[in-house]
Tab-separated table of C-alpha atoms in Angstrom:
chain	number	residue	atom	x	y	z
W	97	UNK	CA	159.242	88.432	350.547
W	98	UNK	CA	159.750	90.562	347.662
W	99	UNK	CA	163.260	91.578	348.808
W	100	UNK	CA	163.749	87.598	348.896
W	101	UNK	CA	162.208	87.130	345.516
W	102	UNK	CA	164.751	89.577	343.700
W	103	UNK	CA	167.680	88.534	345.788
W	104	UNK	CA	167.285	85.257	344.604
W	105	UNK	CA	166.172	85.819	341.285
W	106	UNK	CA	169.303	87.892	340.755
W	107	UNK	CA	171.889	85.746	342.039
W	108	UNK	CA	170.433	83.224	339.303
W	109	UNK	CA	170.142	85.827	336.917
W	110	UNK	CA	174.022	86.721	335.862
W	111	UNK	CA	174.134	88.949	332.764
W	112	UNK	CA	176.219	88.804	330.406
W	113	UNK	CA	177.962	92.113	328.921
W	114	UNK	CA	180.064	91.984	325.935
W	115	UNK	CA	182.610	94.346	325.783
W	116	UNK	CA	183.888	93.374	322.503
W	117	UNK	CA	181.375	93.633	320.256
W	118	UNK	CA	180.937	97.319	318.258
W	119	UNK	CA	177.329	98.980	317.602
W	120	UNK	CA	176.287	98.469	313.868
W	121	UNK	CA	176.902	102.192	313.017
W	122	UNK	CA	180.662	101.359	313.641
W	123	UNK	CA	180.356	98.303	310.820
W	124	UNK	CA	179.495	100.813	308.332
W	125	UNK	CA	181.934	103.244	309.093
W	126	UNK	CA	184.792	101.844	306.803
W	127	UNK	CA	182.395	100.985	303.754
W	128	UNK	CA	181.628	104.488	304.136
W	129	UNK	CA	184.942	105.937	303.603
W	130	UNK	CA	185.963	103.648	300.696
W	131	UNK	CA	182.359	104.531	298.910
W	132	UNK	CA	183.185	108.206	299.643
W	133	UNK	CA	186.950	108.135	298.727
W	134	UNK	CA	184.971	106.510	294.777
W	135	UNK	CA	182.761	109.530	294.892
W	136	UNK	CA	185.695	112.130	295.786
W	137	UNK	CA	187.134	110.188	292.835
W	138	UNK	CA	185.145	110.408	290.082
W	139	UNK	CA	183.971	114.158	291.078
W	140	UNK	CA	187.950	114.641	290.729
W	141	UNK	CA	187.792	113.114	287.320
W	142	UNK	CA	184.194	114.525	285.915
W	143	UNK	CA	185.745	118.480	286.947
W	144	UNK	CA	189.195	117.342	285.194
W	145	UNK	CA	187.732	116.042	282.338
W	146	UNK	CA	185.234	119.230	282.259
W	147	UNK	CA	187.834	121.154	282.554
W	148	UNK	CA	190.025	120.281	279.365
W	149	UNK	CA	186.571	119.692	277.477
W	150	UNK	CA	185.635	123.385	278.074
W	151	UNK	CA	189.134	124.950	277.699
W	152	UNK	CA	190.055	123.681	274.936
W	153	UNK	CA	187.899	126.297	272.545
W	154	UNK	CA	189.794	129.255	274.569
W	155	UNK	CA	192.951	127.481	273.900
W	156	UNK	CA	193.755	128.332	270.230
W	157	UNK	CA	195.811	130.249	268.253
W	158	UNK	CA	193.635	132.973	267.656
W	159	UNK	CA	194.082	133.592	271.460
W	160	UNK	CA	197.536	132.760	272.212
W	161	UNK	CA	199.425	133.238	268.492
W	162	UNK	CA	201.862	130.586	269.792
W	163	UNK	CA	204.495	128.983	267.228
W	164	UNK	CA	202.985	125.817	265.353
W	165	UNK	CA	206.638	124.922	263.105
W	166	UNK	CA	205.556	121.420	263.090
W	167	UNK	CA	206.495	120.279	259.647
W	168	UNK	CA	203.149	118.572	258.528
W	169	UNK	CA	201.488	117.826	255.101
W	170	UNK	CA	199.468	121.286	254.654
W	171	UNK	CA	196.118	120.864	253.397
W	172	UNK	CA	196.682	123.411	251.145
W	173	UNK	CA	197.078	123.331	247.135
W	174	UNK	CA	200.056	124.500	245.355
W	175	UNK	CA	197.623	127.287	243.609
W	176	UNK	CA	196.679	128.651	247.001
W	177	UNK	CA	200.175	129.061	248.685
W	178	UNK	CA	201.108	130.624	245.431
W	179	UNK	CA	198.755	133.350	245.528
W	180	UNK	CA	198.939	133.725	249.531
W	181	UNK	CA	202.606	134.052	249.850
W	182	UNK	CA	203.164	137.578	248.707
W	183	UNK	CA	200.838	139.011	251.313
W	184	UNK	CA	201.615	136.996	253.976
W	185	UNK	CA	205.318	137.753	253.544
W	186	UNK	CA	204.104	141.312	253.274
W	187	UNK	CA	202.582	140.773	256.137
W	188	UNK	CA	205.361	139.376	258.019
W	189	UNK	CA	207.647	142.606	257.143
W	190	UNK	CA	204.536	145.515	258.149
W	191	UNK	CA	206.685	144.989	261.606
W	192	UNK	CA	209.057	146.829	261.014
W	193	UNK	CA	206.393	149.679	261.449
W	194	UNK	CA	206.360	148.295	265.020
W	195	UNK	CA	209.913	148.036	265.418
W	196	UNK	CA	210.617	151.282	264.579
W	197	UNK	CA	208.135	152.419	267.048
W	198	UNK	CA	209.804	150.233	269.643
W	199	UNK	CA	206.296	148.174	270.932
W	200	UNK	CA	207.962	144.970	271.234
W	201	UNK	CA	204.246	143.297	272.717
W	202	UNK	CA	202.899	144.152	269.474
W	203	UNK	CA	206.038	143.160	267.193
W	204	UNK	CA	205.608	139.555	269.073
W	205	UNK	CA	201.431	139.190	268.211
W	206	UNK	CA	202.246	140.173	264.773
W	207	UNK	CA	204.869	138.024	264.074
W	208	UNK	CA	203.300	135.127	265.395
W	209	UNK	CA	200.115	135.915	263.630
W	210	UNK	CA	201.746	136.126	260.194
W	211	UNK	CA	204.561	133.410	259.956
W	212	UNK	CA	202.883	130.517	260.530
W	213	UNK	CA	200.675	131.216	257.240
W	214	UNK	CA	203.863	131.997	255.332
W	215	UNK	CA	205.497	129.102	256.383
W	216	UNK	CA	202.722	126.999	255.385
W	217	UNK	CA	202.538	128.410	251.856
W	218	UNK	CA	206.734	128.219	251.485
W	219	UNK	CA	206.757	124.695	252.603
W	220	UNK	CA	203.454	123.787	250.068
W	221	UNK	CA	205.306	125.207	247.147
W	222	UNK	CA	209.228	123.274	248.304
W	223	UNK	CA	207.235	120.077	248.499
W	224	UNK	CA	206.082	120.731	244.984
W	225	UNK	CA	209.858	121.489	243.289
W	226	UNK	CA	211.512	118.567	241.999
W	227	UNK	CA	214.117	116.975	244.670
W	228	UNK	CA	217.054	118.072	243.170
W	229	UNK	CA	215.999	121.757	244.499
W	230	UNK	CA	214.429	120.645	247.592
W	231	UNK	CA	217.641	120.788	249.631
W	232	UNK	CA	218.692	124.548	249.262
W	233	UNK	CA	215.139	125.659	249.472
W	234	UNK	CA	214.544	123.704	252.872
W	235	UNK	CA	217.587	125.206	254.567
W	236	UNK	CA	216.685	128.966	253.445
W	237	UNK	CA	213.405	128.089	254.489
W	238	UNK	CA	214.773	127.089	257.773
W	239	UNK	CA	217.385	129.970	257.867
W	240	UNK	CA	214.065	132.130	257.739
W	241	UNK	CA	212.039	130.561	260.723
W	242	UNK	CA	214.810	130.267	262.944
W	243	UNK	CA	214.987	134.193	262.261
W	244	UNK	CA	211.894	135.029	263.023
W	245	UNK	CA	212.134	132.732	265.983
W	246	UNK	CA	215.017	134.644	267.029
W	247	UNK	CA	213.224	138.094	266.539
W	248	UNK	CA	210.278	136.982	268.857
W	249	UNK	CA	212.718	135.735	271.773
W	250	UNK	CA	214.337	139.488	271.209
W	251	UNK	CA	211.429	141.229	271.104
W	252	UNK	CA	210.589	139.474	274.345
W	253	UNK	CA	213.793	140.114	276.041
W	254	UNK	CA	213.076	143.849	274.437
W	255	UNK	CA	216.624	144.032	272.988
W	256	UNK	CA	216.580	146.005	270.397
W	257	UNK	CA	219.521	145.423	268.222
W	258	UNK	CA	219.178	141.915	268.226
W	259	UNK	CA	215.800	142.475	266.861
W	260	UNK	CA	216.964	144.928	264.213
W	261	UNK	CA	219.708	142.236	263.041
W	262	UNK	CA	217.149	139.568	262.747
W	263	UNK	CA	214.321	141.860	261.046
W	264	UNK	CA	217.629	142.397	258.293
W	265	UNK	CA	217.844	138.492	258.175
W	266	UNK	CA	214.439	137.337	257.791
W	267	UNK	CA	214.281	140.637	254.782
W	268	UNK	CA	217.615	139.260	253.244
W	269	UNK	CA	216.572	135.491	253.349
W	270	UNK	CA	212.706	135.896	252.407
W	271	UNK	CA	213.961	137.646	249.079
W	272	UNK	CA	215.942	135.045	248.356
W	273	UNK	CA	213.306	132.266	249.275
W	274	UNK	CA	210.743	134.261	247.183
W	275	UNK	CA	213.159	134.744	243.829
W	276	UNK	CA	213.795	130.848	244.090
W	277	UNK	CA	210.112	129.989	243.986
């Protein structure tokens, strides 16, 4: 009787299976993916943004004595380029010590640590001549800087008479520069 009592509750009994529908786990799977792709995201941005925010106190000129010949209002007073421009341009020719001596690493560290002061004290002083004056000081001042531009490209490419002929500029056009002023 019980064999009788299945068998006829079964044939009454017709599951149902449904193929189509996915387990919950597989609803969440895309949400997932988008809320991790935000996290990768801003993770990304947070170590980028570190990144610069950290660096940017090793990045100076003390450490790299890169070029800054952007022509900007110094914040400097005529009084103080005045009495800074002899020994900076003094400073600026001590290299021919290095040249001499044929350490071009050293010529390059030393010119870029000295010109940028000297061309902030020359520029100070041309912005304080009258206008008529400005013109011929602004192209030997130009002359100069393109020289000692020159000289650190040379002493880079460790070619010695090229850096001999612009060491006899820069000496040639910073005495005229400095009997102008």
């Amino acid at each position: 009787m019980r064999a009788a009592i299945l068998h006829n509750n079964l044939m009454h009994f017709n599951p149902t299976f449904s193929c189509c529908l996915k387990p919950s786990f597989q609803f969440r799977e895309k949400p997932l993916k988008d809320f991790d792709i935000n996290i990768n995201r801003r993770i990304g941005a947070i170590a980028a943004f570190s990144l610069v925010w950290l660096a940017k106190d090793s990045i100076s000129t003390k450490l790299a004595f890169g070029f800054d010949f952007q022509l900007v209002a110094p914040d400097q007073t005529i009084e103080e380029a005045e009495s800074g421009i002899i020994g900076h341009a003094q400073a600026l020719l001590q290299v021919k010590e290095l040249i001499e001596s044929e350490s071009w690493g050293q010529v390059q560290t030393a010119v870029r640590k000295s010109s940028p002061f000297l061309k902030q004290d020359i520029y100070t002083i041309i912005q304080q001549k009258p206008g008529n004056e400005r013109p011929l000081l602004r192209k030997l001042y130009s002359n100069l800087f393109n020289n000692v531009t020159r000289l650190d490209y040379a002493a880079r490419d460790r070619d010695a008479s090229r850096i001999r002929e612009c060491y006899e500029n820069i000496v040639m056009v910073l005495n005229e520069v400095l009997s102008r002023l």
